[in-house]
XYZ file of C-alpha atoms in Angstrom:
368
model
C -38.728 -7.977 -36.065
C -36.163 -5.986 -38.123
C -38.577 -4.753 -40.713
C -38.428 -1.644 -42.836
C -41.589 0.344 -42.189
C -40.394 3.701 -43.505
C -43.351 3.817 -45.908
C -45.842 2.301 -43.469
C -47.717 5.496 -42.712
C -46.941 7.522 -45.842
C -48.126 6.251 -48.339
C -50.007 -19.801 -58.054
C -51.940 -21.807 -55.638
C -50.826 -22.276 -52.073
C -52.780 -25.465 -51.483
C -49.719 -27.708 -51.356
C -47.533 -25.795 -48.960
C -49.713 -23.364 -47.050
C -52.694 -23.353 -44.771
C -55.243 -20.774 -43.663
C -56.291 -20.744 -40.025
C -59.141 -18.467 -38.999
C -59.715 -16.945 -35.624
C -62.494 -18.956 -33.994
C -63.879 -15.925 -32.153
C -65.818 -13.200 -33.975
C -63.647 -10.385 -32.615
C -61.383 -9.620 -34.311
C -62.611 -11.244 -37.526
C -59.137 -12.037 -38.794
C -57.224 -14.763 -40.536
C -53.579 -15.564 -41.132
C -52.473 -17.516 -44.179
C -49.252 -19.447 -43.647
C -47.100 -19.700 -46.764
C -44.084 -22.059 -46.780
C -44.089 -22.690 -50.540
C -40.895 -20.877 -51.516
C -38.952 -22.095 -48.457
C -40.013 -25.675 -49.005
C -39.239 -25.623 -52.728
C -35.756 -24.167 -52.184
C -34.815 -26.442 -49.299
C -35.994 -29.471 -51.265
C -33.923 -28.293 -54.224
C -30.825 -28.093 -52.015
C -31.022 -31.826 -51.318
C -30.520 -32.573 -55.022
C -27.604 -32.358 -57.443
C -29.379 -31.215 -60.621
C -32.060 -28.726 -61.639
C -33.561 -27.310 -64.838
C -34.373 -23.889 -66.255
C -38.082 -24.687 -66.044
C -37.833 -25.658 -62.365
C -35.826 -22.556 -61.466
C -38.333 -20.386 -63.309
C -41.183 -21.999 -61.399
C -39.472 -21.416 -58.037
C -38.589 -17.819 -58.905
C -42.238 -17.099 -59.737
C -43.548 -18.288 -56.375
C -45.078 -15.530 -54.273
C -42.520 -15.844 -51.475
C -39.615 -15.892 -53.911
C -40.860 -12.674 -55.479
C -41.052 -11.084 -52.024
C -37.467 -12.140 -51.356
C -36.210 -10.843 -54.696
C -37.872 -7.458 -54.133
C -36.321 -7.167 -50.685
C -32.794 -8.220 -51.662
C -32.780 -6.006 -54.768
C -33.776 -3.031 -52.570
C -30.376 -3.099 -50.847
C -28.224 -5.016 -53.369
C -28.571 -4.191 -57.062
C -27.231 -7.619 -57.989
C -30.204 -9.297 -56.289
C -32.215 -9.707 -59.493
C -34.444 -12.576 -60.532
C -31.798 -13.709 -63.024
C -29.162 -13.844 -60.287
C -31.677 -15.578 -57.987
C -31.976 -18.422 -60.480
C -28.298 -18.573 -61.413
C -27.032 -18.639 -57.842
C -29.591 -21.308 -56.954
C -28.282 -23.425 -59.812
C -24.708 -22.869 -58.640
C -25.604 -23.941 -55.114
C -27.366 -27.102 -56.286
C -24.979 -28.255 -58.988
C -21.630 -26.891 -57.737
C -22.421 -26.868 -53.974
C -21.289 -23.241 -53.779
C -22.046 -19.853 -55.303
C -19.551 -18.565 -57.829
C -18.831 -14.967 -56.853
C -21.354 -12.713 -55.130
C -24.055 -14.441 -53.079
C -26.743 -11.738 -52.571
C -29.378 -14.258 -51.475
C -27.026 -15.816 -48.904
C -27.604 -19.367 -50.122
C -24.421 -20.551 -48.410
C -25.914 -19.692 -45.013
C -29.150 -21.443 -45.971
C -27.224 -24.565 -46.941
C -25.401 -24.733 -43.587
C -28.733 -24.453 -41.717
C -30.649 -26.852 -43.955
C -31.483 -29.575 -41.348
C -32.705 -27.002 -38.808
C -34.753 -25.132 -41.436
C -36.471 -28.295 -42.649
C -37.270 -29.267 -39.055
C -38.768 -25.835 -38.441
C -40.875 -26.037 -41.611
C -42.242 -29.402 -40.449
C -43.188 -27.820 -37.125
C -44.893 -24.938 -38.881
C -46.884 -27.326 -41.045
C -47.973 -29.644 -38.284
C -48.155 -27.653 -35.050
C -51.780 -26.528 -34.607
C -50.970 -23.968 -31.919
C -48.837 -21.687 -34.114
C -51.486 -19.104 -34.968
C -53.153 -19.252 -31.554
C -49.766 -18.721 -29.863
C -49.091 -15.663 -32.017
C -52.570 -14.243 -31.516
C -52.280 -14.679 -27.756
C -49.339 -12.253 -27.843
C -51.037 -9.787 -30.163
C -54.632 -9.726 -28.906
C -54.057 -7.547 -25.777
C -52.431 -4.872 -27.975
C -55.012 -4.847 -30.772
C -58.427 -3.150 -31.068
C -61.099 -5.795 -30.562
C -63.049 -4.827 -33.676
C -60.124 -4.567 -36.117
C -60.397 -7.032 -38.990
C -57.065 -8.243 -40.352
C -56.349 -10.689 -43.148
C -52.622 -11.311 -43.431
C -50.170 -13.673 -45.046
C -47.187 -14.956 -43.079
C -44.562 -15.813 -45.658
C -41.749 -18.005 -44.368
C -38.693 -17.666 -46.578
C -35.117 -18.843 -46.827
C -32.411 -16.542 -48.127
C -31.508 -12.870 -47.980
C -30.033 -10.713 -45.250
C -33.196 -9.524 -43.495
C -34.566 -11.290 -40.457
C -38.128 -10.112 -41.091
C -39.658 -7.511 -43.343
C -42.757 -6.046 -44.929
C -42.917 -4.378 -48.338
C -45.010 -1.236 -48.659
C -48.648 -1.503 -47.646
C -49.018 -5.167 -48.601
C -50.621 -7.213 -45.806
C -47.814 -9.759 -46.005
C -45.013 -10.111 -43.503
C -41.941 -12.156 -44.308
C -39.624 -14.098 -42.007
C -36.233 -15.633 -42.889
C -36.056 -19.112 -41.388
C -32.293 -19.591 -41.794
C -31.763 -16.991 -39.062
C -34.032 -18.765 -36.569
C -32.416 -22.189 -36.372
C -34.727 -24.566 -34.504
C -35.890 -21.899 -32.018
C -39.653 -22.311 -32.362
C -40.506 -20.003 -29.439
C -38.277 -17.316 -30.911
C -40.113 -17.665 -34.201
C -43.466 -17.105 -32.443
C -42.279 -13.798 -30.970
C -40.734 -12.699 -34.255
C -43.963 -13.478 -36.135
C -45.920 -11.526 -33.501
C -43.677 -8.499 -34.124
C -44.106 -8.693 -37.892
C -47.844 -9.407 -37.776
C -48.309 -6.384 -35.545
C -46.917 -4.240 -38.360
C -49.705 -5.569 -40.588
C -52.246 -4.628 -37.908
C -50.682 -1.159 -37.762
C -51.071 -0.848 -41.530
C -54.749 -1.790 -41.350
C -55.275 0.763 -38.591
C -53.498 3.403 -40.671
C -55.772 2.734 -43.647
C -58.895 2.914 -41.454
C -57.847 6.137 -39.752
C -59.841 9.260 -40.576
C -57.524 11.819 -42.162
C -57.774 15.475 -43.072
C -56.601 16.251 -46.575
C -54.258 19.193 -47.030
C -54.391 21.564 -49.993
C -50.647 21.249 -50.540
C -48.044 18.672 -49.634
C -46.431 19.137 -46.213
C -42.954 20.703 -46.217
C -40.067 18.258 -46.504
C -38.887 18.719 -42.872
C -42.408 17.895 -41.654
C -42.497 14.739 -43.778
C -39.041 13.670 -42.591
C -39.950 14.290 -38.958
C -43.173 12.335 -39.360
C -41.284 9.372 -40.821
C -39.105 9.139 -37.724
C -42.045 9.523 -35.343
C -44.114 6.947 -37.228
C -41.317 4.397 -37.081
C -40.600 5.133 -33.421
C -44.184 4.149 -32.607
C -44.396 1.267 -35.097
C -41.173 -0.492 -34.156
C -41.311 0.341 -30.457
C -44.834 -1.012 -30.096
C -44.040 -4.116 -32.139
C -40.994 -4.755 -29.960
C -43.265 -4.597 -26.933
C -45.767 -7.024 -28.475
C -43.073 -9.509 -29.517
C -41.057 -8.960 -26.339
C -38.270 -11.540 -26.303
C -37.495 -10.825 -22.652
C -40.651 -12.773 -21.763
C -39.212 -16.075 -23.049
C -38.083 -18.040 -19.996
C -36.035 -20.769 -21.672
C -34.605 -19.085 -24.753
C -33.053 -20.902 -27.673
C -29.998 -19.473 -29.413
C -31.946 -17.018 -31.541
C -34.086 -15.828 -28.629
C -31.020 -15.520 -26.432
C -29.340 -13.255 -28.991
C -32.479 -11.099 -29.092
C -32.563 -10.889 -25.294
C -28.976 -9.653 -25.348
C -30.076 -6.881 -27.730
C -32.827 -5.867 -25.305
C -30.392 -5.890 -22.365
C -27.680 -3.954 -24.204
C -30.082 -1.269 -25.361
C -31.760 -1.131 -21.980
C -28.412 -0.373 -20.348
C -27.857 2.588 -22.661
C -31.454 3.783 -22.807
C -30.635 7.429 -22.062
C -28.040 7.504 -24.828
C -30.554 5.901 -27.203
C -33.063 8.641 -26.379
C -30.410 11.292 -27.005
C -29.578 9.741 -30.367
C -33.214 9.685 -31.445
C -33.671 13.294 -30.359
C -30.632 14.312 -32.425
C -32.062 12.577 -35.490
C -35.433 14.238 -34.906
C -33.820 17.667 -34.494
C -31.953 17.243 -37.770
C -35.060 16.073 -39.623
C -37.169 18.984 -38.364
C -34.665 21.839 -38.605
C -32.516 20.888 -41.606
C -34.340 20.854 -44.947
C -31.238 19.309 -46.586
C -31.128 16.334 -44.200
C -31.084 12.937 -45.898
C -34.000 11.052 -44.350
C -32.682 7.704 -45.592
C -29.469 8.204 -43.656
C -31.314 9.402 -40.553
C -33.579 6.364 -40.766
C -30.633 4.007 -41.255
C -28.936 5.348 -38.134
C -31.977 4.836 -35.938
C -33.832 1.894 -37.395
C -31.374 -0.515 -38.996
C -28.645 -2.836 -37.777
C -26.070 -0.253 -38.888
C -26.437 1.215 -35.382
C -28.052 -1.704 -33.564
C -31.621 -0.510 -34.234
C -31.397 1.782 -31.229
C -34.669 3.594 -31.975
C -36.589 0.318 -31.845
C -35.636 0.178 -28.191
C -36.343 3.849 -27.525
C -39.870 3.236 -28.775
C -40.010 -0.033 -26.815
C -39.158 1.766 -23.573
C -41.842 4.354 -24.292
C -44.400 1.623 -25.024
C -43.451 -0.148 -21.797
C -44.006 3.045 -19.793
C -47.378 3.627 -21.463
C -48.420 0.046 -20.702
C -47.298 0.347 -17.078
C -49.112 3.626 -16.380
C -52.077 3.414 -18.778
C -52.503 -0.267 -19.628
C -52.339 -2.501 -22.697
C -55.723 -1.295 -23.935
C -54.347 2.223 -24.353
C -51.476 0.929 -26.467
C -54.037 -1.019 -28.494
C -56.067 2.160 -29.007
C -53.076 3.883 -30.588
C -53.499 1.598 -33.608
C -56.407 3.816 -34.667
C -54.662 7.101 -33.842
C -51.915 9.225 -35.307
C -48.361 8.156 -34.316
C -47.691 11.628 -32.913
C -50.087 10.754 -30.087
C -47.703 7.991 -28.977
C -45.118 10.618 -28.038
C -47.704 13.006 -26.606
C -49.046 10.303 -24.325
C -45.535 9.412 -23.148
C -44.817 13.085 -22.351
C -48.104 13.386 -20.458
C -47.134 10.401 -18.294
C -43.706 11.656 -17.264
C -45.145 15.081 -16.520
C -47.869 13.496 -14.383
C -45.286 11.439 -12.471
C -42.209 13.683 -12.185
C -40.851 11.693 -9.253
C -40.660 8.448 -11.240
C -37.562 7.295 -13.086
C -38.986 7.964 -16.553
C -36.615 9.271 -19.216
C -37.754 12.722 -20.332
C -37.403 14.333 -23.724
C -35.479 17.592 -24.010
C -37.281 20.907 -24.301
C -36.391 21.117 -27.998
C -37.980 17.718 -28.688
C -41.130 18.696 -26.798
C -41.231 21.904 -28.877
C -40.959 19.905 -32.116
C -43.813 17.652 -31.025
C -45.944 20.679 -30.143
C -45.434 22.030 -33.664
C -46.057 18.606 -35.211
C -49.448 18.478 -33.465
C -50.816 20.692 -36.231
C -50.030 17.923 -38.729
C -51.798 15.120 -36.886
C -54.059 12.977 -39.050
C -52.838 14.671 -42.256
C -50.551 11.907 -43.468
């Protein structure tokens, strides 16, 4: 969950600590590589009292560690590789971080027993990948081939994230505790983003002679993320967990809170969309942060989730799966078509101005 996909549609050996599990059925011909190397190295280090420059360098160069450093440095300029190594040393040798703790090692340390238990489960439980694929399969095109890496990390402030178009999704174990079921649903959400990326790359596009105007680009970013996060929230739907652990329970509270204010969430998204489309000076980063980050409770995740739920109810899972190979604008168009077909149902409608924006955006379908 909680990934930054703003660029999704615009744009070392692992033998010791990872495993690759392939889908036994020919459709889809996909595989998921599970990478615990960085998490295991760091948690093992935290059980000791001494480390060396060479060891810290080796840990920093691990694939997962590099993913973490890139993510943390994207929102905290102090989150460099040098600080990664120095703060790790502080945590091991002084049992605390002196000053700023951008990688949140203190939180990792407090959760160390639970994290190590979860890593052991990930290494030994054979049903992990099959459990995740069982959630994803109904929402994925049958012939889509996906090769992805699930990178389980410790440290940083993000719960889960992807970086650019890389077919790697990252999950922070210190935020999960020992909630294995919650982890399955979170991994399903993040893996679905990788499937969306593959679909985006395979999509037939029409090249434009010139770059689209800035307001069109900004509007498309919001629409793309509405579909991406809303659909992923539907795939990794925490409300389906019957006996939630602490992490899952907190996620279910997010679903309930946003469900109770669904109409206000729609109004907020429509305001962001209006600003993006009509104001060429609008700061898309700020608009995105309002709708798709924890700064405002990720409200647009749940707007998209409600739309995906309506589409599934009235058109079926296979239609949601088919949207993987289509332009994100069609997600909104399909939702509008449903509430116009069933005007007597309690389906939240977009305003006339939002429908007008989407009509104008139709000319830009398949051009990003």
